[in-house]
Amino acid sequence: MNGASREALAAARERLDALTDSTSVDAAKLAEELVAVTALLDREVSLRRVLTDPAQPGEGKAELAARLLSGQVGGESADLVSGMVRSRWSQSRDLVDALEKLAATAELTAAQQAGALDGVEDELFRFGRIVTSNPELRAALTDRTATAAAKSQLVRGLLGGKVNPVTERLVVRLVTAPRGRSLEAGLESLSKLAAERRNRLVAVVTSAVPLSDRQKQRLGAVLANVYGREMHLNLDVDPEVLGGISVRVGDELIDGTVLDRIAEAQRRLAG
C-alpha cells in the first residue's frame, strides 16, 4: 500500500484496537463480519469504486456503507467500515486488502484474549511447513478447479480438533479465498500479523537438530537485543544443513550453518 492507503489502514487499526479492548465486543464475531464485508467488496467492483472515489464526500460514502450494512452486520462492524470509507485510499482494492487484514487481526486478537496467540502462531508455521513438504497436499489446496466447499472440507479434515479454532478459521479463509496470493505468501502474512499483535518480529530458525530450551532462550535474547524488539522463534529442523543454524528475519538471512560454510569454501576453491 502507498501513502494514503497506509495512513487509512493505520487509522482503521487504531479503531479496531479500541473496539477489541472493550470486553463487550466479541472479536471473533467481529472478524467473521469483516470477512463477509471483504467478500462483498471483493466481488462488487463497482461498489468498491464508489466507496473509495476521492471525488465523493467522505460522509456521503460513510452513509452509503452504513445503509448497505444495516441489518447485515453488527453496529461495531458497520461503524468500523463506515470510518474506513471516510478515509482516502490510493487504490480501491486497498480497501479490501485492509478489511481482510483487520478481519485476521480481529481473529488473532480473540486468540490473544484467550491466551492462545503463541499457539496459533506456531500452528500456522507448522502448517506451512507441512504444505511445503507435501506437494500433493499443496496441489489439492490450491487447485483452481476445486470448489471452496471442497477445500474447506479438506482443511477441516486435516486440522479439525487438532489446532486452535482460530488457526482453523484463518487457514480455511486463506485456502478458499486466496485473492491472488500463493498459499505460502498468505501464511507468511498471517504470521507477520500475529507477530505485530504482540509487537514482535518473527525469526525462522533452521537447525540440524532441535534446539534446547536454554539455546532457544539465549537465541531469542540475542536477536531481541540486535533488533530492539521481542522476537518470536519459529523453529524448523533440517538435517541437510549438517550443523549450526540459519536465522531469517523478514528478508534478512543470518546463515551460520555448516552447509553454508562448505558452499562458501567450494566457491573460493572454484575461484
PDB file of C-alpha atoms in Angstrom:
ATOM      1  CA  MET A   1       0.000   0.000   0.000  1.00  0.00           C
ATOM      2  CA  ASN A   2       1.110   3.539  -0.748  1.00  0.00           C
ATOM      3  CA  GLY A   3       0.872   6.748   1.304  1.00  0.00           C
ATOM      4  CA  ALA A   4      -2.842   7.476   1.620  1.00  0.00           C
ATOM      5  CA  SER A   5      -3.807   3.824   1.968  1.00  0.00           C
ATOM      6  CA  ARG A   6      -1.146   3.184   4.622  1.00  0.00           C
ATOM      7  CA  GLU A   7      -2.468   6.088   6.663  1.00  0.00           C
ATOM      8  CA  ALA A   8      -6.050   4.892   6.251  1.00  0.00           C
ATOM      9  CA  LEU A   9      -5.113   1.368   7.333  1.00  0.00           C
ATOM     10  CA  ALA A  10      -3.210   2.670  10.374  1.00  0.00           C
ATOM     11  CA  ALA A  11      -6.245   4.700  11.442  1.00  0.00           C
ATOM     12  CA  ALA A  12      -8.531   1.696  10.954  1.00  0.00           C
ATOM     13  CA  ARG A  13      -6.228  -0.471  13.051  1.00  0.00           C
ATOM     14  CA  GLU A  14      -6.392   2.056  15.869  1.00  0.00           C
ATOM     15  CA  ARG A  15     -10.188   1.967  15.745  1.00  0.00           C
ATOM     16  CA  LEU A  16     -10.139  -1.839  15.711  1.00  0.00           C
ATOM     17  CA  ASP A  17      -7.842  -1.909  18.741  1.00  0.00           C
ATOM     18  CA  ALA A  18     -10.150   0.482  20.576  1.00  0.00           C
ATOM     19  CA  LEU A  19     -13.110  -1.771  19.801  1.00  0.00           C
ATOM     20  CA  THR A  20     -11.459  -5.025  20.801  1.00  0.00           C
ATOM     21  CA  ASP A  21     -10.079  -3.508  24.006  1.00  0.00           C
ATOM     22  CA  SER A  22     -13.695  -3.457  25.179  1.00  0.00           C
ATOM     23  CA  THR A  23     -14.748  -6.656  26.904  1.00  0.00           C
ATOM     24  CA  SER A  24     -18.248  -6.241  25.464  1.00  0.00           C
ATOM     25  CA  VAL A  25     -17.030  -6.739  21.878  1.00  0.00           C
ATOM     26  CA  ASP A  26     -16.726 -10.300  20.559  1.00  0.00           C
ATOM     27  CA  ALA A  27     -13.514 -10.168  18.498  1.00  0.00           C
ATOM     28  CA  ALA A  28     -14.229 -13.483  16.736  1.00  0.00           C
ATOM     29  CA  LYS A  29     -17.697 -12.327  15.672  1.00  0.00           C
ATOM     30  CA  LEU A  30     -16.247  -9.016  14.525  1.00  0.00           C
ATOM     31  CA  ALA A  31     -13.739 -10.939  12.400  1.00  0.00           C
ATOM     32  CA  GLU A  32     -16.492 -13.041  10.829  1.00  0.00           C
ATOM     33  CA  GLU A  33     -18.468  -9.930   9.894  1.00  0.00           C
ATOM     34  CA  LEU A  34     -15.417  -8.188   8.428  1.00  0.00           C
ATOM     35  CA  VAL A  35     -14.735 -11.304   6.343  1.00  0.00           C
ATOM     36  CA  ALA A  36     -18.272 -11.036   4.944  1.00  0.00           C
ATOM     37  CA  VAL A  37     -17.751  -7.365   4.046  1.00  0.00           C
ATOM     38  CA  THR A  38     -14.394  -8.228   2.465  1.00  0.00           C
ATOM     39  CA  ALA A  39     -16.068 -10.851   0.268  1.00  0.00           C
ATOM     40  CA  LEU A  40     -18.817  -8.388  -0.717  1.00  0.00           C
ATOM     41  CA  LEU A  41     -16.427  -5.629  -1.788  1.00  0.00           C
ATOM     42  CA  ASP A  42     -14.059  -8.075  -3.461  1.00  0.00           C
ATOM     43  CA  ARG A  43     -16.975  -9.302  -5.554  1.00  0.00           C
ATOM     44  CA  GLU A  44     -18.727  -5.961  -6.214  1.00  0.00           C
ATOM     45  CA  VAL A  45     -16.074  -3.929  -8.014  1.00  0.00           C
ATOM     46  CA  SER A  46     -18.392  -1.022  -8.894  1.00  0.00           C
ATOM     47  CA  LEU A  47     -19.478  -0.642  -5.269  1.00  0.00           C
ATOM     48  CA  ARG A  48     -15.873  -0.721  -4.120  1.00  0.00           C
ATOM     49  CA  ARG A  49     -15.017   2.056  -6.545  1.00  0.00           C
ATOM     50  CA  VAL A  50     -17.902   4.206  -5.342  1.00  0.00           C
ATOM     51  CA  LEU A  51     -16.853   3.779  -1.714  1.00  0.00           C
ATOM     52  CA  THR A  52     -13.256   4.770  -2.483  1.00  0.00           C
ATOM     53  CA  ASP A  53     -13.960   7.536  -5.006  1.00  0.00           C
ATOM     54  CA  PRO A  54     -11.878  10.537  -3.850  1.00  0.00           C
ATOM     55  CA  ALA A  55     -14.255  12.901  -5.669  1.00  0.00           C
ATOM     56  CA  GLN A  56     -17.136  11.901  -3.360  1.00  0.00           C
ATOM     57  CA  PRO A  57     -17.519  13.397   0.140  1.00  0.00           C
ATOM     58  CA  GLY A  58     -16.497  11.099   2.960  1.00  0.00           C
ATOM     59  CA  GLU A  59     -19.737  11.493   4.878  1.00  0.00           C
ATOM     60  CA  GLY A  60     -21.784  10.501   1.839  1.00  0.00           C
ATOM     61  CA  LYS A  61     -19.718   7.338   1.378  1.00  0.00           C
ATOM     62  CA  ALA A  62     -19.979   6.517   5.070  1.00  0.00           C
ATOM     63  CA  GLU A  63     -23.763   6.883   4.977  1.00  0.00           C
ATOM     64  CA  LEU A  64     -23.957   4.623   1.924  1.00  0.00           C
ATOM     65  CA  ALA A  65     -21.863   1.962   3.649  1.00  0.00           C
ATOM     66  CA  ALA A  66     -23.997   2.202   6.787  1.00  0.00           C
ATOM     67  CA  ARG A  67     -27.213   1.737   4.784  1.00  0.00           C
ATOM     68  CA  LEU A  68     -25.829  -1.245   2.879  1.00  0.00           C
ATOM     69  CA  LEU A  69     -24.606  -2.988   6.011  1.00  0.00           C
ATOM     70  CA  SER A  70     -27.553  -2.196   8.256  1.00  0.00           C
ATOM     71  CA  GLY A  71     -29.027  -5.447   9.487  1.00  0.00           C
ATOM     72  CA  GLN A  72     -26.279  -7.462   7.795  1.00  0.00           C
ATOM     73  CA  VAL A  73     -23.537  -6.968  10.393  1.00  0.00           C
ATOM     74  CA  GLY A  74     -23.331  -5.644  13.923  1.00  0.00           C
ATOM     75  CA  GLY A  75     -23.076  -1.979  14.797  1.00  0.00           C
ATOM     76  CA  GLU A  76     -19.365  -2.168  15.621  1.00  0.00           C
ATOM     77  CA  SER A  77     -18.512  -3.664  12.229  1.00  0.00           C
ATOM     78  CA  ALA A  78     -20.713  -1.178  10.374  1.00  0.00           C
ATOM     79  CA  ASP A  79     -19.146   1.765  12.221  1.00  0.00           C
ATOM     80  CA  LEU A  80     -15.649   0.475  11.518  1.00  0.00           C
ATOM     81  CA  VAL A  81     -16.324   0.093   7.779  1.00  0.00           C
ATOM     82  CA  SER A  82     -18.040   3.496   7.640  1.00  0.00           C
ATOM     83  CA  GLY A  83     -14.965   5.068   9.196  1.00  0.00           C
ATOM     84  CA  MET A  84     -12.736   3.334   6.663  1.00  0.00           C
ATOM     85  CA  VAL A  85     -14.642   4.636   3.636  1.00  0.00           C
ATOM     86  CA  ARG A  86     -14.369   8.174   5.012  1.00  0.00           C
ATOM     87  CA  SER A  87     -10.606   7.829   4.571  1.00  0.00           C
ATOM     88  CA  ARG A  88      -8.729   8.312   1.320  1.00  0.00           C
ATOM     89  CA  TRP A  89      -7.405   5.199  -0.442  1.00  0.00           C
ATOM     90  CA  SER A  90      -4.715   5.165  -3.131  1.00  0.00           C
ATOM     91  CA  GLN A  91      -6.471   2.308  -4.953  1.00  0.00           C
ATOM     92  CA  SER A  92      -9.951   0.892  -4.500  1.00  0.00           C
ATOM     93  CA  ARG A  93      -8.541  -2.604  -3.955  1.00  0.00           C
ATOM     94  CA  ASP A  94      -6.549  -1.343  -0.977  1.00  0.00           C
ATOM     95  CA  LEU A  95      -9.787  -1.007   0.974  1.00  0.00           C
ATOM     96  CA  VAL A  96     -10.498  -4.718   0.503  1.00  0.00           C
ATOM     97  CA  ASP A  97      -6.928  -5.679   1.421  1.00  0.00           C
ATOM     98  CA  ALA A  98      -7.230  -3.562   4.566  1.00  0.00           C
ATOM     99  CA  LEU A  99     -10.541  -5.154   5.549  1.00  0.00           C
ATOM    100  CA  GLU A 100      -9.028  -8.608   5.126  1.00  0.00           C
ATOM    101  CA  LYS A 101      -6.095  -7.658   7.375  1.00  0.00           C
ATOM    102  CA  LEU A 102      -8.435  -6.253  10.013  1.00  0.00           C
ATOM    103  CA  ALA A 103     -10.501  -9.449   9.945  1.00  0.00           C
ATOM    104  CA  ALA A 104      -7.383 -11.566  10.509  1.00  0.00           C
ATOM    105  CA  THR A 105      -6.187  -9.176  13.224  1.00  0.00           C
ATOM    106  CA  ALA A 106      -9.544  -9.479  14.992  1.00  0.00           C
ATOM    107  CA  GLU A 107      -9.224 -13.280  14.906  1.00  0.00           C
ATOM    108  CA  LEU A 108      -5.711 -13.089  16.336  1.00  0.00           C
ATOM    109  CA  THR A 109      -6.957 -10.687  18.999  1.00  0.00           C
ATOM    110  CA  ALA A 110      -9.542 -13.284  20.002  1.00  0.00           C
ATOM    111  CA  ALA A 111      -6.703 -15.805  20.344  1.00  0.00           C
ATOM    112  CA  GLN A 112      -4.657 -13.329  22.358  1.00  0.00           C
ATOM    113  CA  GLN A 113      -7.555 -12.641  24.706  1.00  0.00           C
ATOM    114  CA  ALA A 114      -7.846 -16.386  25.281  1.00  0.00           C
ATOM    115  CA  GLY A 115      -4.102 -16.681  25.960  1.00  0.00           C
ATOM    116  CA  ALA A 116      -3.634 -18.767  22.809  1.00  0.00           C
ATOM    117  CA  LEU A 117      -1.795 -16.419  20.446  1.00  0.00           C
ATOM    118  CA  ASP A 118       1.569 -18.176  20.753  1.00  0.00           C
ATOM    119  CA  GLY A 119      -0.069 -21.491  19.950  1.00  0.00           C
ATOM    120  CA  VAL A 120      -1.810 -20.079  16.887  1.00  0.00           C
ATOM    121  CA  GLU A 121       1.470 -18.616  15.625  1.00  0.00           C
ATOM    122  CA  ASP A 122       3.185 -21.980  15.986  1.00  0.00           C
ATOM    123  CA  GLU A 123       0.307 -23.849  14.337  1.00  0.00           C
ATOM    124  CA  LEU A 124       0.331 -21.532  11.327  1.00  0.00           C
ATOM    125  CA  PHE A 125       4.062 -22.050  10.959  1.00  0.00           C
ATOM    126  CA  ARG A 126       3.838 -25.834  11.275  1.00  0.00           C
ATOM    127  CA  PHE A 127       1.009 -25.984   8.749  1.00  0.00           C
ATOM    128  CA  GLY A 128       3.158 -24.001   6.331  1.00  0.00           C
ATOM    129  CA  ARG A 129       5.994 -26.499   6.743  1.00  0.00           C
ATOM    130  CA  ILE A 130       3.608 -29.406   6.147  1.00  0.00           C
ATOM    131  CA  VAL A 131       2.333 -27.809   2.950  1.00  0.00           C
ATOM    132  CA  THR A 132       5.869 -27.113   1.738  1.00  0.00           C
ATOM    133  CA  SER A 133       6.928 -30.728   2.283  1.00  0.00           C
ATOM    134  CA  ASN A 134       3.797 -32.247   0.704  1.00  0.00           C
ATOM    135  CA  PRO A 135       3.355 -31.252  -2.977  1.00  0.00           C
ATOM    136  CA  GLU A 136       0.190 -33.321  -3.352  1.00  0.00           C
ATOM    137  CA  LEU A 137      -1.480 -31.552  -0.428  1.00  0.00           C
ATOM    138  CA  ARG A 138      -0.404 -28.150  -1.730  1.00  0.00           C
ATOM    139  CA  ALA A 139      -1.789 -29.003  -5.152  1.00  0.00           C
ATOM    140  CA  ALA A 140      -5.141 -30.009  -3.644  1.00  0.00           C
ATOM    141  CA  LEU A 141      -5.358 -26.841  -1.540  1.00  0.00           C
ATOM    142  CA  THR A 142      -4.522 -24.569  -4.463  1.00  0.00           C
ATOM    143  CA  ASP A 143      -6.486 -26.386  -7.176  1.00  0.00           C
ATOM    144  CA  ARG A 144      -8.405 -23.700  -9.054  1.00  0.00           C
ATOM    145  CA  THR A 145     -10.940 -26.223 -10.318  1.00  0.00           C
ATOM    146  CA  ALA A 146     -11.894 -27.357  -6.803  1.00  0.00           C
ATOM    147  CA  THR A 147     -14.826 -25.683  -5.087  1.00  0.00           C
ATOM    148  CA  ALA A 148     -14.418 -23.588  -1.961  1.00  0.00           C
ATOM    149  CA  ALA A 149     -16.589 -26.113  -0.110  1.00  0.00           C
ATOM    150  CA  ALA A 150     -14.287 -28.986  -1.096  1.00  0.00           C
ATOM    151  CA  LYS A 151     -11.185 -27.081   0.004  1.00  0.00           C
ATOM    152  CA  SER A 152     -12.822 -26.085   3.256  1.00  0.00           C
ATOM    153  CA  GLN A 153     -13.755 -29.695   3.943  1.00  0.00           C
ATOM    154  CA  LEU A 154     -10.183 -30.806   3.243  1.00  0.00           C
ATOM    155  CA  VAL A 155      -8.714 -28.244   5.657  1.00  0.00           C
ATOM    156  CA  ARG A 156     -11.251 -29.061   8.359  1.00  0.00           C
ATOM    157  CA  GLY A 157     -10.482 -32.761   7.935  1.00  0.00           C
ATOM    158  CA  LEU A 158      -6.776 -32.049   8.384  1.00  0.00           C
ATOM    159  CA  LEU A 159      -6.985 -29.542  11.235  1.00  0.00           C
ATOM    160  CA  GLY A 160     -10.353 -30.019  12.905  1.00  0.00           C
ATOM    161  CA  GLY A 161      -9.916 -30.805  16.597  1.00  0.00           C
ATOM    162  CA  LYS A 162      -6.123 -30.722  16.267  1.00  0.00           C
ATOM    163  CA  VAL A 163      -5.477 -26.965  16.300  1.00  0.00           C
ATOM    164  CA  ASN A 164      -6.979 -23.855  17.838  1.00  0.00           C
ATOM    165  CA  PRO A 165     -10.282 -22.889  16.159  1.00  0.00           C
ATOM    166  CA  VAL A 166      -8.733 -19.525  15.232  1.00  0.00           C
ATOM    167  CA  THR A 167      -5.973 -21.307  13.301  1.00  0.00           C
ATOM    168  CA  GLU A 168      -8.525 -23.449  11.501  1.00  0.00           C
ATOM    169  CA  ARG A 169     -10.688 -20.466  10.516  1.00  0.00           C
ATOM    170  CA  LEU A 170      -7.703 -18.463   9.273  1.00  0.00           C
ATOM    171  CA  VAL A 171      -6.415 -21.331   7.120  1.00  0.00           C
ATOM    172  CA  VAL A 172      -9.876 -22.116   5.729  1.00  0.00           C
ATOM    173  CA  ARG A 173     -10.351 -18.486   4.690  1.00  0.00           C
ATOM    174  CA  LEU A 174      -6.912 -18.315   3.127  1.00  0.00           C
ATOM    175  CA  VAL A 175      -7.403 -21.513   1.132  1.00  0.00           C
ATOM    176  CA  THR A 176     -10.955 -20.736  -0.026  1.00  0.00           C
ATOM    177  CA  ALA A 177     -10.292 -17.053  -0.818  1.00  0.00           C
ATOM    178  CA  PRO A 178      -6.588 -16.609  -1.665  1.00  0.00           C
ATOM    179  CA  ARG A 179      -7.267 -13.361  -3.565  1.00  0.00           C
ATOM    180  CA  GLY A 180      -4.323 -13.828  -5.913  1.00  0.00           C
ATOM    181  CA  ARG A 181      -1.736 -14.825  -3.304  1.00  0.00           C
ATOM    182  CA  SER A 182       0.219 -18.035  -3.097  1.00  0.00           C
ATOM    183  CA  LEU A 183      -0.586 -20.233  -0.118  1.00  0.00           C
ATOM    184  CA  GLU A 184       2.904 -19.647   1.268  1.00  0.00           C
ATOM    185  CA  ALA A 185       2.613 -15.872   0.970  1.00  0.00           C
ATOM    186  CA  GLY A 186      -0.756 -15.926   2.691  1.00  0.00           C
ATOM    187  CA  LEU A 187       0.543 -17.985   5.609  1.00  0.00           C
ATOM    188  CA  GLU A 188       3.575 -15.724   5.957  1.00  0.00           C
ATOM    189  CA  SER A 189       1.299 -12.669   6.027  1.00  0.00           C
ATOM    190  CA  LEU A 190      -0.776 -14.228   8.804  1.00  0.00           C
ATOM    191  CA  SER A 191       2.380 -14.994  10.795  1.00  0.00           C
ATOM    192  CA  LYS A 192       3.502 -11.376  10.481  1.00  0.00           C
ATOM    193  CA  LEU A 193       0.112 -10.130  11.654  1.00  0.00           C
ATOM    194  CA  ALA A 194       0.327 -12.435  14.646  1.00  0.00           C
ATOM    195  CA  ALA A 195       3.768 -11.092  15.489  1.00  0.00           C
ATOM    196  CA  GLU A 196       2.589  -7.489  15.137  1.00  0.00           C
ATOM    197  CA  ARG A 197      -0.230  -8.293  17.543  1.00  0.00           C
ATOM    198  CA  ARG A 198       2.418  -8.766  20.196  1.00  0.00           C
ATOM    199  CA  ASN A 199       4.744  -6.102  18.757  1.00  0.00           C
ATOM    200  CA  ARG A 200       7.223  -8.821  17.943  1.00  0.00           C
ATOM    201  CA  LEU A 201       9.313  -9.842  14.980  1.00  0.00           C
ATOM    202  CA  VAL A 202       9.310 -13.423  13.701  1.00  0.00           C
ATOM    203  CA  ALA A 203      12.593 -15.280  13.237  1.00  0.00           C
ATOM    204  CA  VAL A 204      12.524 -18.518  11.248  1.00  0.00           C
ATOM    205  CA  VAL A 205      15.308 -20.644  12.726  1.00  0.00           C
ATOM    206  CA  THR A 206      16.582 -23.738  10.889  1.00  0.00           C
ATOM    207  CA  SER A 207      18.949 -26.115  12.666  1.00  0.00           C
ATOM    208  CA  ALA A 208      20.273 -29.615  12.089  1.00  0.00           C
ATOM    209  CA  VAL A 209      18.951 -30.827  15.451  1.00  0.00           C
ATOM    210  CA  PRO A 210      16.283 -29.429  17.806  1.00  0.00           C
ATOM    211  CA  LEU A 211      17.480 -26.574  20.000  1.00  0.00           C
ATOM    212  CA  SER A 212      17.361 -26.977  23.758  1.00  0.00           C
ATOM    213  CA  ASP A 213      15.188 -24.657  25.837  1.00  0.00           C
ATOM    214  CA  ARG A 214      18.313 -22.854  27.014  1.00  0.00           C
ATOM    215  CA  GLN A 215      19.561 -22.390  23.445  1.00  0.00           C
ATOM    216  CA  LYS A 216      16.163 -21.031  22.375  1.00  0.00           C
ATOM    217  CA  GLN A 217      16.122 -18.567  25.262  1.00  0.00           C
ATOM    218  CA  ARG A 218      19.665 -17.375  24.526  1.00  0.00           C
ATOM    219  CA  LEU A 219      18.989 -17.022  20.796  1.00  0.00           C
ATOM    220  CA  GLY A 220      15.763 -15.132  21.446  1.00  0.00           C
ATOM    221  CA  ALA A 221      17.549 -12.757  23.830  1.00  0.00           C
ATOM    222  CA  VAL A 222      20.389 -12.122  21.361  1.00  0.00           C
ATOM    223  CA  LEU A 223      18.012 -11.407  18.462  1.00  0.00           C
ATOM    224  CA  ALA A 224      15.829  -9.176  20.631  1.00  0.00           C
ATOM    225  CA  ASN A 225      18.931  -7.189  21.565  1.00  0.00           C
ATOM    226  CA  VAL A 226      20.025  -6.908  17.918  1.00  0.00           C
ATOM    227  CA  TYR A 227      16.631  -5.847  16.554  1.00  0.00           C
ATOM    228  CA  GLY A 228      15.394  -3.930  19.572  1.00  0.00           C
ATOM    229  CA  ARG A 229      12.099  -5.841  19.698  1.00  0.00           C
ATOM    230  CA  GLU A 230      10.803  -9.035  21.242  1.00  0.00           C
ATOM    231  CA  MET A 231      11.401 -11.953  18.906  1.00  0.00           C
ATOM    232  CA  HIS A 232       9.180 -14.979  18.307  1.00  0.00           C
ATOM    233  CA  LEU A 233      11.110 -18.045  17.108  1.00  0.00           C
ATOM    234  CA  ASN A 234       9.617 -20.377  14.519  1.00  0.00           C
ATOM    235  CA  LEU A 235      11.792 -23.467  14.747  1.00  0.00           C
ATOM    236  CA  ASP A 236      12.479 -25.897  11.919  1.00  0.00           C
ATOM    237  CA  VAL A 237      14.769 -28.933  11.899  1.00  0.00           C
ATOM    238  CA  ASP A 238      16.557 -29.839   8.657  1.00  0.00           C
ATOM    239  CA  PRO A 239      19.327 -32.485   8.896  1.00  0.00           C
ATOM    240  CA  GLU A 240      20.632 -31.391   5.491  1.00  0.00           C
ATOM    241  CA  VAL A 241      22.149 -28.231   6.971  1.00  0.00           C
ATOM    242  CA  LEU A 242      24.620 -30.584   8.766  1.00  0.00           C
ATOM    243  CA  GLY A 243      25.248 -28.261  11.715  1.00  0.00           C
ATOM    244  CA  GLY A 244      24.881 -24.728  13.027  1.00  0.00           C
ATOM    245  CA  ILE A 245      21.772 -22.652  12.484  1.00  0.00           C
ATOM    246  CA  SER A 246      20.328 -20.198   9.997  1.00  0.00           C
ATOM    247  CA  VAL A 247      18.014 -17.378  11.034  1.00  0.00           C
ATOM    248  CA  ARG A 248      15.699 -15.443   8.730  1.00  0.00           C
ATOM    249  CA  VAL A 249      14.074 -12.254   9.956  1.00  0.00           C
ATOM    250  CA  GLY A 250      11.902 -10.796   7.217  1.00  0.00           C
ATOM    251  CA  ASP A 251      14.103 -10.502   4.137  1.00  0.00           C
ATOM    252  CA  GLU A 252      17.344 -10.720   6.135  1.00  0.00           C
ATOM    253  CA  LEU A 253      19.147 -14.072   6.352  1.00  0.00           C
ATOM    254  CA  ILE A 254      21.764 -14.782   9.005  1.00  0.00           C
ATOM    255  CA  ASP A 255      23.281 -18.075   7.899  1.00  0.00           C
ATOM    256  CA  GLY A 256      25.710 -19.875  10.197  1.00  0.00           C
ATOM    257  CA  THR A 257      25.171 -23.429   9.022  1.00  0.00           C
ATOM    258  CA  VAL A 258      27.949 -25.866   8.170  1.00  0.00           C
ATOM    259  CA  LEU A 259      26.369 -26.338   4.742  1.00  0.00           C
ATOM    260  CA  ASP A 260      26.714 -22.627   4.076  1.00  0.00           C
ATOM    261  CA  ARG A 261      30.362 -22.645   5.155  1.00  0.00           C
ATOM    262  CA  ILE A 262      31.076 -25.659   2.882  1.00  0.00           C
ATOM    263  CA  ALA A 263      29.395 -23.895  -0.024  1.00  0.00           C
ATOM    264  CA  GLU A 264      31.478 -20.775   0.628  1.00  0.00           C
ATOM    265  CA  ALA A 265      34.683 -22.848   0.713  1.00  0.00           C
ATOM    266  CA  GLN A 266      33.711 -24.509  -2.573  1.00  0.00           C
ATOM    267  CA  ARG A 267      33.122 -21.088  -4.150  1.00  0.00           C
ATOM    268  CA  ARG A 268      36.556 -19.919  -3.024  1.00  0.00           C
ATOM    269  CA  LEU A 269      38.242 -23.055  -4.383  1.00  0.00           C
ATOM    270  CA  ALA A 270      36.432 -22.697  -7.680  1.00  0.00           C
ATOM    271  CA  GLY A 271      37.554 -19.074  -7.870  1.00  0.00           C
TER     272      GLY A 271
END
